[in-house]
Amino acid sequence: MIPVSWFVVLTLFLFSIGALGFIVRRNVIIMLICIEIMLNAVNISLVAFGRALEHTVAHVLVFFVIAVAAAEAAIGLALVVLLFKKTREVHMDEFRLLKG
Amino acid sequence: MWSSLPSFVAVYPEILLVVVASIMALADRWVKLKDVFAWITIATSVIALIMVFAVEGAVFGNSYAADTYGLFFKMIFLLALIMVTLVSPGYNRMVGIHFGEYYALLMFAVTGMMLMASSKDLILLFLGLELMSLSVYVLAALLYSDLRSLEGAMKYFLLGAFSSAFLLLAITFLYGLTGTTYIDVIAKKVFYPGLADNTALLLSAALFVVAFGFKVALVPFHMWSPDAYEGAPTSVTAFMAVGPKAAGFAAMGRVFIEALYNARVDWVEYLIPLALVTMFVGAILAVVQTNIKRLLAYSSITHAGYAVLGIIAASREGMAATMLYLFLYLFMTIGAFSVVTLFRQKDFLGEEITDYQGLSKTHPWVALVMLIFLFSLVGIPPTAGFIGKFFVFKAAYEAGHHLLVIGAVLASAIAAYPYLRIVMLMYMKEPEKDLAVNVTPYVFAGLIISVVGVLILGVYPEPVINFARTCCAGLIP
């Protein structure tokens, strides 16, 4: 059986890719995909822990995460569509009305 | 047969809010007089507030507990809901977002916050946080015909979703280490120098700090907040500045004070620099703002820095001080934002600081009310802001963080300048233009509640601080 630590390393690796992509890329859709990568990286660990500890709690939590990610994607894409309709643009750098 | 069903009495307030919110979202189509929704929201929140005091016990396999700690925070959330609802009818009609779904979303967000405050299980904490955040993202984007609102909401959404991934990773690590998501069990399993010496646990604590840092807008995780606050409709901004922030602190109390109490040496180390940077950056950046909503956003960042001091103290007194701070902060912040909503006209934002020039001549009462809130935000005695600061500083000092308290006092001296600049403009300059003020009976009642709250709690905070002390007694062993 593959040791749990391998899954944890995989999780950290994928999570870092997602976080890095979120910070480096400016396309809103790519940023949403990066968040998705981060959430699914966590899911891998959860499933591995759940299997190693023989708990169902972790598996249930994975389903919650998937459901929440779907809800987040719905709201995120709705915002992207609205922004695109107004500005014909999906790059975060182009939105400069607010100074932050 | 019925006896086999578990009792859901402890979650009746949340069930009530969700049911009423769902009905309101559906009924919007057929109700012409939209003020009805405001009345229903206020009535429901008052009933929920009474119910919150009446119910107790744990449900859903002990993952949700209606205990006194949750009770105090639920009181804050429901009061915030009532006061934001009072602001809403006048302002929202002016900007064209006065409909049932608005109130429904507010109630869904409050439900999420209440779940967070009462969660005994990290899964429920995560779900409550998401319910709250998703509702608030939509609320922030409600003015979608205005590009600023969309841009602010987009930034809020991206960073909020980013931070919830961190929260999830932190929960996963904690679960992998302790084999449970129950806060009580984690608290028993984490003990110094056993698990508390563990790199993975330290990483998990750091990830929790990042996730909650985003939610309560601690520097350097604050980038979204000025933009989201400026872009969102002002009534929603008032809600965002109080509700999600208090909920973030409620969750911090659950995770840091209750679950990771035995590893406090480590997470306190992470929080101290964040608190210092937050107080100073918030105070200094507020100085250069020209838009009042951005200014209040930076002010709310600074205030989050003060409130964290109570968590850093990691004592019963400290937690009580943070809870008291958030309770007092509710009145002054919603009050200040209510005043900002008064100046909004169809084609005039009324959000520039220079718009307040000479306000004492044109609208002396509005200027006086704003003056009270600004003094309270500065922390001048006899207002509530002073009491709040006094108790958190005292708690942090007693816990031995002397330098931190000195830094906090210095930061609050800098933070006084931006508020006093507005006072100066209102009282010592001649008016340049005649501002119209849009006062509805609702916002009038809301302002009276805030002013009375700020002044009475400023001179007589005893009952609230004692209540906060008894409320967090169960949290710390």
Coordinates of C-alpha atoms in Angstrom, one line a residue:
Chain A
M1 CA 0.0 0.0 0.0
I2 CA 1.2 3.5 -0.8
P3 CA 2.2 5.3 2.4
V4 CA 0.0 8.3 3.5
S5 CA 3.0 10.6 3.5
W6 CA 3.2 10.3 -0.3
F7 CA -0.3 11.6 -0.6
V8 CA 0.5 14.5 1.7
V9 CA 3.5 15.4 -0.4
L10 CA 1.4 15.2 -3.5
T11 CA -1.2 17.4 -1.8
L12 CA 1.4 20.0 -0.9
F13 CA 2.8 19.9 -4.4
L14 CA -0.5 20.4 -6.1
F15 CA -1.6 23.0 -3.5
S16 CA 1.6 25.0 -4.2
I17 CA 1.0 24.8 -7.9
G18 CA -2.5 26.2 -7.4
A19 CA -1.4 28.9 -5.1
L20 CA 1.4 29.9 -7.3
G21 CA -0.8 30.0 -10.4
F22 CA -3.3 32.1 -8.5
I23 CA -0.7 34.6 -7.6
V24 CA 1.1 34.7 -11.0
R25 CA -1.7 34.4 -13.5
R26 CA -4.0 37.4 -14.1
N27 CA -6.7 35.8 -16.2
V28 CA -9.8 35.4 -13.9
I29 CA -10.8 32.0 -15.4
I30 CA -7.3 30.6 -14.9
M31 CA -7.4 32.0 -11.3
L32 CA -10.7 30.1 -10.7
I33 CA -9.1 26.9 -12.0
C34 CA -6.2 27.4 -9.7
I35 CA -8.5 27.6 -6.7
E36 CA -10.1 24.4 -8.0
I37 CA -6.7 22.8 -8.1
M38 CA -6.0 23.8 -4.5
L39 CA -9.4 22.4 -3.3
N40 CA -8.9 19.2 -5.1
A41 CA -5.3 18.9 -3.7
V42 CA -6.8 19.0 -0.3
N43 CA -9.4 16.4 -1.3
I44 CA -6.6 13.9 -2.1
S45 CA -5.2 14.2 1.4
L46 CA -8.6 13.9 3.0
V47 CA -9.3 10.7 1.1
A48 CA -5.9 9.3 2.0
F49 CA -6.3 10.1 5.7
G50 CA -9.8 8.7 5.7
R51 CA -8.6 5.5 4.2
A52 CA -5.6 5.2 6.5
L53 CA -7.7 5.9 9.6
E54 CA -10.7 3.9 8.3
H55 CA -13.0 6.8 8.9
T56 CA -16.0 7.9 6.8
V57 CA -15.8 11.5 8.2
A58 CA -13.1 12.4 5.8
H59 CA -15.0 11.0 2.8
V60 CA -18.1 13.0 3.8
L61 CA -16.0 16.1 4.1
V62 CA -14.7 15.5 0.5
F63 CA -18.3 15.6 -0.8
F64 CA -19.0 18.8 1.1
V65 CA -15.9 20.3 -0.4
I66 CA -17.0 19.3 -3.9
A67 CA -20.4 20.8 -3.3
V68 CA -19.0 24.0 -2.0
A69 CA -16.5 24.2 -4.9
A70 CA -19.5 23.9 -7.3
A71 CA -21.3 26.7 -5.5
E72 CA -18.2 28.9 -5.6
A73 CA -17.7 28.2 -9.3
A74 CA -21.3 29.2 -10.0
I75 CA -20.9 32.6 -8.3
G76 CA -17.4 33.1 -9.7
L77 CA -18.4 32.4 -13.3
A78 CA -21.5 34.6 -12.9
L79 CA -19.2 37.5 -11.8
V80 CA -16.8 36.8 -14.7
V81 CA -19.7 36.8 -17.2
L82 CA -21.0 40.1 -15.9
L83 CA -17.6 41.6 -16.0
F84 CA -17.0 40.4 -19.5
K85 CA -20.3 41.7 -20.7
K86 CA -19.3 45.2 -19.4
T87 CA -15.7 45.4 -20.3
R88 CA -14.9 42.6 -22.8
E89 CA -12.0 41.7 -20.6
V90 CA -11.2 38.9 -18.2
H91 CA -7.8 40.0 -16.9
M92 CA -7.6 41.2 -13.4
D93 CA -5.0 43.8 -14.2
E94 CA -7.5 45.6 -16.5
F95 CA -9.9 46.4 -13.7
R96 CA -8.4 49.5 -12.2
L97 CA -11.4 51.6 -11.1
L98 CA -10.6 50.8 -7.5
K99 CA -7.1 51.6 -6.3
G100 CA -6.3 48.5 -4.3
Chain B
M1 CA -41.9 6.5 16.6
W2 CA -41.4 10.2 17.0
S3 CA -39.2 9.8 20.0
S4 CA -36.5 8.3 17.7
L5 CA -36.1 11.6 15.9
P6 CA -33.4 13.8 17.3
S7 CA -34.4 17.1 18.8
F8 CA -33.5 20.1 16.7
V9 CA -34.4 22.7 19.3
A10 CA -30.9 24.1 19.5
V11 CA -30.9 25.1 15.8
Y12 CA -34.5 26.5 15.7
P13 CA -33.2 30.1 15.3
E14 CA -31.2 29.1 12.3
I15 CA -34.0 27.1 10.8
L16 CA -36.3 30.1 11.3
L17 CA -34.0 32.4 9.5
V18 CA -33.4 30.0 6.6
V19 CA -37.2 29.3 6.1
V20 CA -38.1 32.9 6.2
A21 CA -35.3 33.9 3.9
S22 CA -36.3 31.2 1.4
I23 CA -39.9 32.3 1.4
M24 CA -38.9 36.0 1.0
A25 CA -36.7 35.2 -2.0
L26 CA -39.6 33.4 -3.6
A27 CA -42.3 35.9 -2.7
D28 CA -40.4 38.9 -4.1
R29 CA -42.2 38.4 -7.4
W30 CA -45.7 39.1 -6.0
V31 CA -45.0 41.7 -3.3
K32 CA -45.2 45.3 -4.6
L33 CA -44.4 47.1 -1.4
K34 CA -40.8 46.1 -0.8
D35 CA -40.7 47.6 2.6
V36 CA -42.6 44.6 3.8
F37 CA -39.4 42.6 3.4
A38 CA -37.6 44.9 5.8
W39 CA -40.4 44.6 8.4
I40 CA -40.3 40.8 8.1
T41 CA -36.5 40.7 8.4
I42 CA -36.6 42.9 11.5
A43 CA -39.4 40.8 13.1
T44 CA -37.7 37.6 12.2
S45 CA -34.4 38.7 13.7
V46 CA -36.0 39.9 16.9
I47 CA -37.8 36.5 17.2
A48 CA -34.5 34.7 16.4
L49 CA -32.7 36.9 19.0
I50 CA -35.2 35.8 21.7
M51 CA -35.0 32.2 20.6
V52 CA -31.2 32.3 20.7
F53 CA -31.4 33.2 24.4
A54 CA -34.0 30.5 25.1
V55 CA -32.4 27.4 23.4
E56 CA -29.4 25.4 24.5
G57 CA -27.9 22.0 23.9
A58 CA -26.0 20.2 21.3
V59 CA -27.3 18.7 18.1
F60 CA -26.1 16.8 15.0
G61 CA -23.9 14.4 17.0
N62 CA -22.4 17.3 19.1
S63 CA -21.1 19.1 16.0
Y64 CA -23.3 22.1 16.8
A65 CA -23.6 23.4 20.3
A66 CA -25.9 26.3 21.3
D67 CA -23.5 27.3 24.2
T68 CA -23.0 30.7 25.8
Y69 CA -20.0 31.5 23.6
G70 CA -22.0 31.1 20.5
L71 CA -24.9 33.0 22.1
F72 CA -22.8 36.2 22.5
F73 CA -21.7 36.2 18.9
K74 CA -25.2 35.4 17.7
M75 CA -26.4 38.4 19.6
I76 CA -23.9 40.5 17.6
F77 CA -24.9 39.0 14.3
L78 CA -28.6 39.5 14.8
L79 CA -28.2 43.0 16.1
A80 CA -26.1 43.7 13.0
L81 CA -28.8 42.3 10.8
I82 CA -31.5 44.4 12.5
M83 CA -29.4 47.6 12.1
V84 CA -28.4 46.9 8.5
T85 CA -32.0 46.2 7.7
L86 CA -32.9 49.6 9.1
V87 CA -30.3 51.3 6.9
S88 CA -31.4 49.4 3.8
P89 CA -34.9 50.6 2.6
G90 CA -33.9 54.3 2.0
Y91 CA -30.5 53.6 0.5
N92 CA -31.4 50.6 -1.5
R93 CA -34.5 52.3 -3.1
M94 CA -32.2 55.2 -4.1
V95 CA -29.7 52.9 -5.9
G96 CA -32.3 50.5 -7.2
I97 CA -31.5 47.2 -5.3
H98 CA -34.5 47.2 -3.0
F99 CA -36.0 43.7 -3.3
G100 CA -36.7 40.5 -1.3
E101 CA -33.6 38.6 -2.4
Y102 CA -31.4 41.3 -0.8
Y103 CA -32.9 40.6 2.7
A104 CA -32.9 36.9 2.0
L105 CA -29.2 37.0 1.3
L106 CA -28.5 39.0 4.4
M107 CA -30.4 36.4 6.4
F108 CA -28.5 33.5 4.8
A109 CA -25.2 35.2 5.6
V110 CA -26.3 35.6 9.2
T111 CA -27.3 32.0 9.3
G112 CA -23.8 31.0 8.1
M113 CA -22.2 33.2 10.8
M114 CA -24.4 31.7 13.5
L115 CA -23.3 28.2 12.4
M116 CA -19.7 29.3 12.6
A117 CA -20.1 30.7 16.1
S118 CA -21.7 27.6 17.4
S119 CA -19.8 25.0 15.5
K120 CA -18.1 22.3 17.6
D121 CA -16.9 20.5 14.4
L122 CA -14.4 22.0 11.9
I123 CA -16.6 20.6 9.0
L124 CA -19.5 22.7 10.2
L125 CA -17.2 25.7 10.7
F126 CA -16.1 25.4 7.1
L127 CA -19.7 25.1 5.8
G128 CA -20.9 28.0 7.9
L129 CA -18.0 30.1 6.6
E130 CA -18.8 29.2 3.1
L131 CA -22.6 29.9 3.5
M132 CA -21.7 33.3 4.9
S133 CA -19.0 34.1 2.3
L134 CA -21.0 33.0 -0.7
S135 CA -24.0 35.1 0.4
V136 CA -21.8 38.2 1.0
Y137 CA -20.0 37.8 -2.4
V138 CA -23.4 38.1 -4.1
L139 CA -24.5 41.0 -1.9
A140 CA -21.3 42.9 -2.8
A141 CA -22.0 42.4 -6.5
L142 CA -25.7 43.5 -6.3
L143 CA -25.0 46.9 -7.9
Y144 CA -23.8 45.1 -11.0
S145 CA -24.7 47.9 -13.4
D146 CA -21.9 49.8 -11.7
L147 CA -18.5 48.4 -12.7
R148 CA -17.0 49.4 -9.3
S149 CA -19.3 47.0 -7.5
L150 CA -18.5 44.2 -9.8
E151 CA -14.8 44.8 -9.6
G152 CA -14.9 44.9 -5.8
A153 CA -17.0 41.8 -5.6
M154 CA -14.7 40.0 -8.0
K155 CA -11.6 40.8 -5.9
Y156 CA -13.5 39.8 -2.7
F157 CA -14.6 36.6 -4.3
L158 CA -11.2 35.6 -5.6
L159 CA -9.3 36.2 -2.4
G160 CA -12.1 34.8 -0.3
A161 CA -12.1 31.5 -2.3
F162 CA -8.3 31.5 -2.1
S163 CA -8.4 31.8 1.6
S164 CA -11.1 29.1 2.1
A165 CA -8.7 26.6 0.3
F166 CA -6.1 27.5 3.1
L167 CA -8.7 26.9 5.7
L168 CA -9.5 23.5 4.2
L169 CA -5.9 22.5 4.1
A170 CA -5.5 23.5 7.8
I171 CA -8.5 21.5 8.7
T172 CA -7.2 18.5 6.8
F173 CA -3.8 18.6 8.5
L174 CA -5.4 18.9 11.9
Y175 CA -7.6 15.9 11.0
G176 CA -4.7 13.9 9.7
L177 CA -2.8 14.5 13.0
T178 CA -5.6 14.0 15.5
G179 CA -7.9 11.7 13.6
T180 CA -10.9 13.9 14.3
T181 CA -12.6 17.1 13.3
Y182 CA -14.3 17.6 16.7
I183 CA -13.0 20.7 18.4
D184 CA -13.4 19.2 21.9
V185 CA -11.4 16.1 21.0
I186 CA -8.7 18.1 19.2
A187 CA -8.3 20.2 22.3
K188 CA -7.7 17.0 24.4
K189 CA -5.3 15.5 21.9
V190 CA -3.2 18.6 21.3
F191 CA -1.0 19.1 24.3
Y192 CA 2.4 20.5 24.9
P193 CA 5.0 19.2 24.2
G194 CA 3.3 16.3 22.5
L195 CA 1.5 17.3 19.3
A196 CA 2.3 21.0 19.9
D197 CA 5.9 20.3 18.9
N198 CA 4.8 18.9 15.6
T199 CA 5.8 20.6 12.3
A200 CA 2.5 19.7 10.7
L201 CA 0.6 21.1 13.6
L202 CA 2.5 24.4 13.3
L203 CA 1.8 24.5 9.6
S204 CA -1.8 23.8 10.3
A205 CA -1.9 26.7 12.8
A206 CA -0.2 29.0 10.3
L207 CA -2.7 28.1 7.6
F208 CA -5.5 28.9 10.0
V209 CA -3.9 32.3 10.7
V210 CA -3.8 32.9 6.9
A211 CA -7.4 31.8 6.4
F212 CA -8.8 33.9 9.2
G213 CA -6.5 36.7 8.4
F214 CA -8.2 37.0 5.0
K215 CA -11.7 36.8 6.6
V216 CA -11.1 39.5 9.2
A217 CA -8.7 41.5 6.9
L218 CA -5.4 41.5 8.8
V219 CA -2.5 43.0 6.9
P220 CA -1.0 41.5 4.7
F221 CA -4.2 39.7 3.8
H222 CA -6.3 42.9 3.6
M223 CA -5.9 43.8 -0.1
W224 CA -9.4 42.9 -1.0
S225 CA -11.1 44.9 1.7
P226 CA -10.8 48.5 0.6
D227 CA -11.9 47.7 -2.9
A228 CA -14.7 45.5 -1.8
Y229 CA -15.9 48.0 0.7
E230 CA -15.8 50.9 -1.8
G231 CA -17.5 49.0 -4.6
A232 CA -20.3 47.3 -2.6
P233 CA -23.5 49.2 -1.9
T234 CA -23.0 51.1 1.3
S235 CA -25.7 49.1 3.2
V236 CA -23.8 45.9 2.3
T237 CA -20.5 47.5 3.3
A238 CA -21.9 48.3 6.7
F239 CA -22.8 44.6 7.0
M240 CA -19.5 43.4 5.6
A241 CA -17.6 45.5 8.1
V242 CA -19.3 44.0 11.1
G243 CA -20.8 40.6 10.3
P244 CA -18.1 38.6 8.6
K245 CA -15.5 40.2 10.7
A246 CA -17.2 39.2 14.0
A247 CA -17.8 35.7 12.5
G248 CA -14.1 35.5 11.7
F249 CA -13.3 36.3 15.3
A250 CA -15.8 33.8 16.5
A251 CA -14.2 31.1 14.4
M252 CA -10.7 32.2 15.6
G253 CA -11.9 31.8 19.2
R254 CA -13.2 28.3 18.4
V255 CA -10.1 27.2 16.6
F256 CA -7.3 29.0 18.5
I257 CA -8.7 29.4 22.0
E258 CA -10.7 26.2 22.2
A259 CA -9.1 23.6 19.9
L260 CA -5.4 24.7 19.9
Y261 CA -5.2 26.3 23.4
N262 CA -2.4 24.0 24.3
A263 CA -0.3 25.1 21.3
R264 CA -0.9 28.8 22.2
V265 CA 2.8 29.6 22.4
D266 CA 3.1 28.9 18.7
W267 CA 0.1 30.6 17.2
V268 CA 0.5 33.6 19.4
E269 CA 3.9 34.0 17.8
Y270 CA 2.3 34.1 14.4
L271 CA -0.4 36.6 15.4
I272 CA 1.7 39.2 17.2
P273 CA 3.5 40.5 14.1
L274 CA 0.3 40.4 12.1
A275 CA -1.5 42.5 14.7
L276 CA 1.3 45.1 14.9
V277 CA 1.5 45.4 11.1
T278 CA -2.3 45.5 10.8
M279 CA -2.6 48.4 13.3
F280 CA 0.1 50.5 11.7
V281 CA -0.6 49.9 8.1
G282 CA -4.4 50.4 8.6
A283 CA -3.8 53.6 10.4
I284 CA -1.2 55.0 8.0
L285 CA -3.1 54.2 4.8
A286 CA -6.3 55.7 6.2
V287 CA -4.5 59.0 6.3
V288 CA -4.2 59.3 2.6
Q289 CA -7.8 58.2 1.6
T290 CA -10.2 60.7 0.1
N291 CA -13.2 58.4 -0.2
I292 CA -15.0 57.9 3.1
K293 CA -15.9 54.3 2.4
R294 CA -12.2 53.4 1.7
L295 CA -11.3 55.4 4.8
L296 CA -13.7 53.4 6.9
A297 CA -12.4 50.2 5.3
Y298 CA -8.9 51.0 6.5
S299 CA -10.3 52.0 9.8
S300 CA -12.0 48.5 10.0
I301 CA -8.6 46.9 9.2
T302 CA -7.1 48.9 12.1
H303 CA -9.9 47.8 14.4
A304 CA -9.4 44.2 13.5
G305 CA -5.8 44.7 14.6
Y306 CA -7.0 45.9 18.0
A307 CA -9.5 43.1 18.4
V308 CA -6.8 40.5 17.7
L309 CA -5.0 41.6 20.8
G310 CA -7.6 39.9 22.9
I311 CA -7.1 36.6 21.1
I312 CA -3.3 37.1 21.4
A313 CA -3.8 37.4 25.2
A314 CA -5.1 33.8 25.0
S315 CA -7.0 34.2 28.3
R316 CA -10.6 34.3 29.4
E317 CA -10.3 38.0 30.0
G318 CA -8.7 38.5 26.6
M319 CA -11.5 36.6 24.7
A320 CA -14.1 38.6 26.7
A321 CA -12.4 41.8 25.7
T322 CA -12.4 40.8 22.0
M323 CA -16.1 39.9 22.3
L324 CA -16.9 43.2 24.0
Y325 CA -14.8 45.1 21.3
L326 CA -16.8 43.5 18.5
F327 CA -20.1 44.3 20.2
L328 CA -19.1 48.0 20.6
Y329 CA -17.6 48.1 17.1
L330 CA -21.0 47.0 15.8
F331 CA -22.7 50.2 16.9
M332 CA -20.1 52.7 15.8
T333 CA -19.3 51.2 12.4
I334 CA -22.9 50.6 11.3
G335 CA -23.7 54.0 12.7
A336 CA -20.9 55.7 10.6
F337 CA -21.9 53.8 7.5
S338 CA -25.6 54.8 8.0
V339 CA -24.6 58.4 8.0
V340 CA -22.7 57.8 4.7
T341 CA -25.8 56.3 3.1
L342 CA -27.8 59.5 3.9
F343 CA -26.0 61.5 1.2
R344 CA -26.5 59.1 -1.6
Q345 CA -28.7 60.5 -4.4
K346 CA -29.5 59.0 -7.8
D347 CA -26.7 60.7 -9.6
F348 CA -24.5 61.7 -6.6
L349 CA -22.4 59.3 -4.6
G350 CA -21.7 61.5 -1.6
E351 CA -18.7 59.4 -0.7
E352 CA -15.9 62.0 -1.0
I353 CA -14.5 63.4 2.2
T354 CA -14.8 66.9 0.8
D355 CA -18.5 66.4 0.5
Y356 CA -18.6 66.7 4.3
Q357 CA -17.2 70.1 4.3
G358 CA -19.2 72.5 6.4
L359 CA -21.8 69.9 7.3
S360 CA -22.3 71.4 10.7
K361 CA -23.8 74.5 9.0
T362 CA -26.1 72.8 6.6
H363 CA -27.1 69.7 8.6
P364 CA -26.1 70.3 12.2
W365 CA -27.8 67.1 13.5
V366 CA -26.2 64.8 11.0
A367 CA -22.8 66.4 11.7
L368 CA -23.3 65.8 15.4
V369 CA -24.2 62.2 14.9
M370 CA -21.3 61.6 12.6
L371 CA -19.1 63.4 15.2
I372 CA -20.1 60.9 17.9
F373 CA -19.3 57.9 15.7
L374 CA -16.0 59.3 14.6
F375 CA -15.0 60.1 18.2
S376 CA -16.0 56.5 19.1
L377 CA -13.9 55.2 16.2
V378 CA -10.9 57.2 17.5
G379 CA -11.5 56.0 21.0
I380 CA -12.2 59.2 22.9
P381 CA -13.9 58.6 26.3
P382 CA -17.1 58.8 27.1
T383 CA -17.8 56.8 23.8
A384 CA -17.9 53.1 23.4
G385 CA -14.7 53.0 21.3
F386 CA -12.6 54.0 24.3
I387 CA -14.0 51.2 26.5
G388 CA -13.4 48.6 23.8
K389 CA -9.8 49.6 23.3
F390 CA -9.2 49.9 27.1
F391 CA -10.3 46.3 27.7
V392 CA -8.3 44.7 24.9
F393 CA -5.2 46.7 25.7
K394 CA -5.5 45.7 29.3
A395 CA -6.0 42.0 28.5
A396 CA -2.9 42.0 26.2
Y397 CA -0.9 43.9 28.9
E398 CA -1.8 41.5 31.6
A399 CA -0.9 38.6 29.4
G400 CA 2.6 40.0 29.2
H401 CA 2.7 41.6 25.7
H402 CA 3.9 45.0 26.9
L403 CA 5.7 46.1 23.7
L404 CA 2.7 45.1 21.6
V405 CA 0.4 47.3 23.7
I406 CA 2.8 50.2 23.4
G407 CA 2.7 49.7 19.6
A408 CA -1.1 49.6 19.7
V409 CA -1.3 52.8 21.6
L410 CA 1.1 54.5 19.1
A411 CA -1.0 53.1 16.2
S412 CA -4.2 54.4 17.7
A413 CA -2.6 57.9 17.9
I414 CA -1.9 57.8 14.2
A415 CA -5.3 56.4 13.5
A416 CA -6.9 59.4 15.1
Y417 CA -5.8 61.7 12.4
P418 CA -8.1 60.6 9.5
Y419 CA -11.2 60.7 11.6
L420 CA -10.4 64.1 13.1
R421 CA -9.7 65.4 9.6
I422 CA -13.4 64.7 8.8
V423 CA -14.4 66.4 12.0
M424 CA -12.3 69.4 11.1
L425 CA -13.9 69.6 7.6
M426 CA -17.4 69.3 9.1
Y427 CA -17.0 71.9 11.8
M428 CA -14.3 74.3 10.8
K429 CA -14.9 74.9 7.1
E430 CA -17.6 76.8 5.3
P431 CA -20.0 74.7 3.2
E432 CA -19.3 74.6 -0.6
K433 CA -22.5 73.0 -1.8
D434 CA -25.9 72.2 -0.4
L435 CA -26.2 68.5 0.2
A436 CA -29.6 66.8 0.2
V437 CA -30.1 64.4 3.0
N438 CA -32.3 61.4 2.5
V439 CA -33.6 60.4 6.0
T440 CA -36.2 57.7 6.2
P441 CA -37.9 56.7 9.4
Y442 CA -35.9 53.4 9.3
V443 CA -32.5 54.9 9.1
F444 CA -33.6 57.4 11.7
A445 CA -34.4 54.6 14.1
G446 CA -31.1 52.9 13.2
L447 CA -29.1 56.0 13.9
I448 CA -30.9 56.4 17.3
I449 CA -30.0 52.8 18.3
S450 CA -26.4 53.3 17.3
V451 CA -26.0 56.7 19.0
V452 CA -27.6 55.4 22.2
G453 CA -25.5 52.2 22.0
V454 CA -22.3 54.2 21.6
L455 CA -23.0 56.6 24.4
I456 CA -24.6 54.3 26.9
L457 CA -22.0 51.5 26.5
G458 CA -19.3 54.2 26.7
V459 CA -20.2 55.1 30.2
Y460 CA -21.8 51.9 31.4
P461 CA -20.2 48.8 29.8
E462 CA -20.4 46.7 33.0
P463 CA -23.3 44.4 32.0
V464 CA -21.8 43.6 28.6
I465 CA -18.3 42.9 29.8
N466 CA -19.6 40.7 32.6
F467 CA -21.9 38.9 30.2
A468 CA -18.9 38.4 27.8
R469 CA -16.9 37.0 30.7
T470 CA -19.5 34.5 31.7
C471 CA -20.1 33.6 28.0
C472 CA -16.5 32.6 27.3
A473 CA -16.1 30.8 30.6
G474 CA -16.8 27.4 28.9
L475 CA -14.2 28.1 26.2
I476 CA -11.0 28.0 28.1
P477 CA -10.2 25.1 30.4

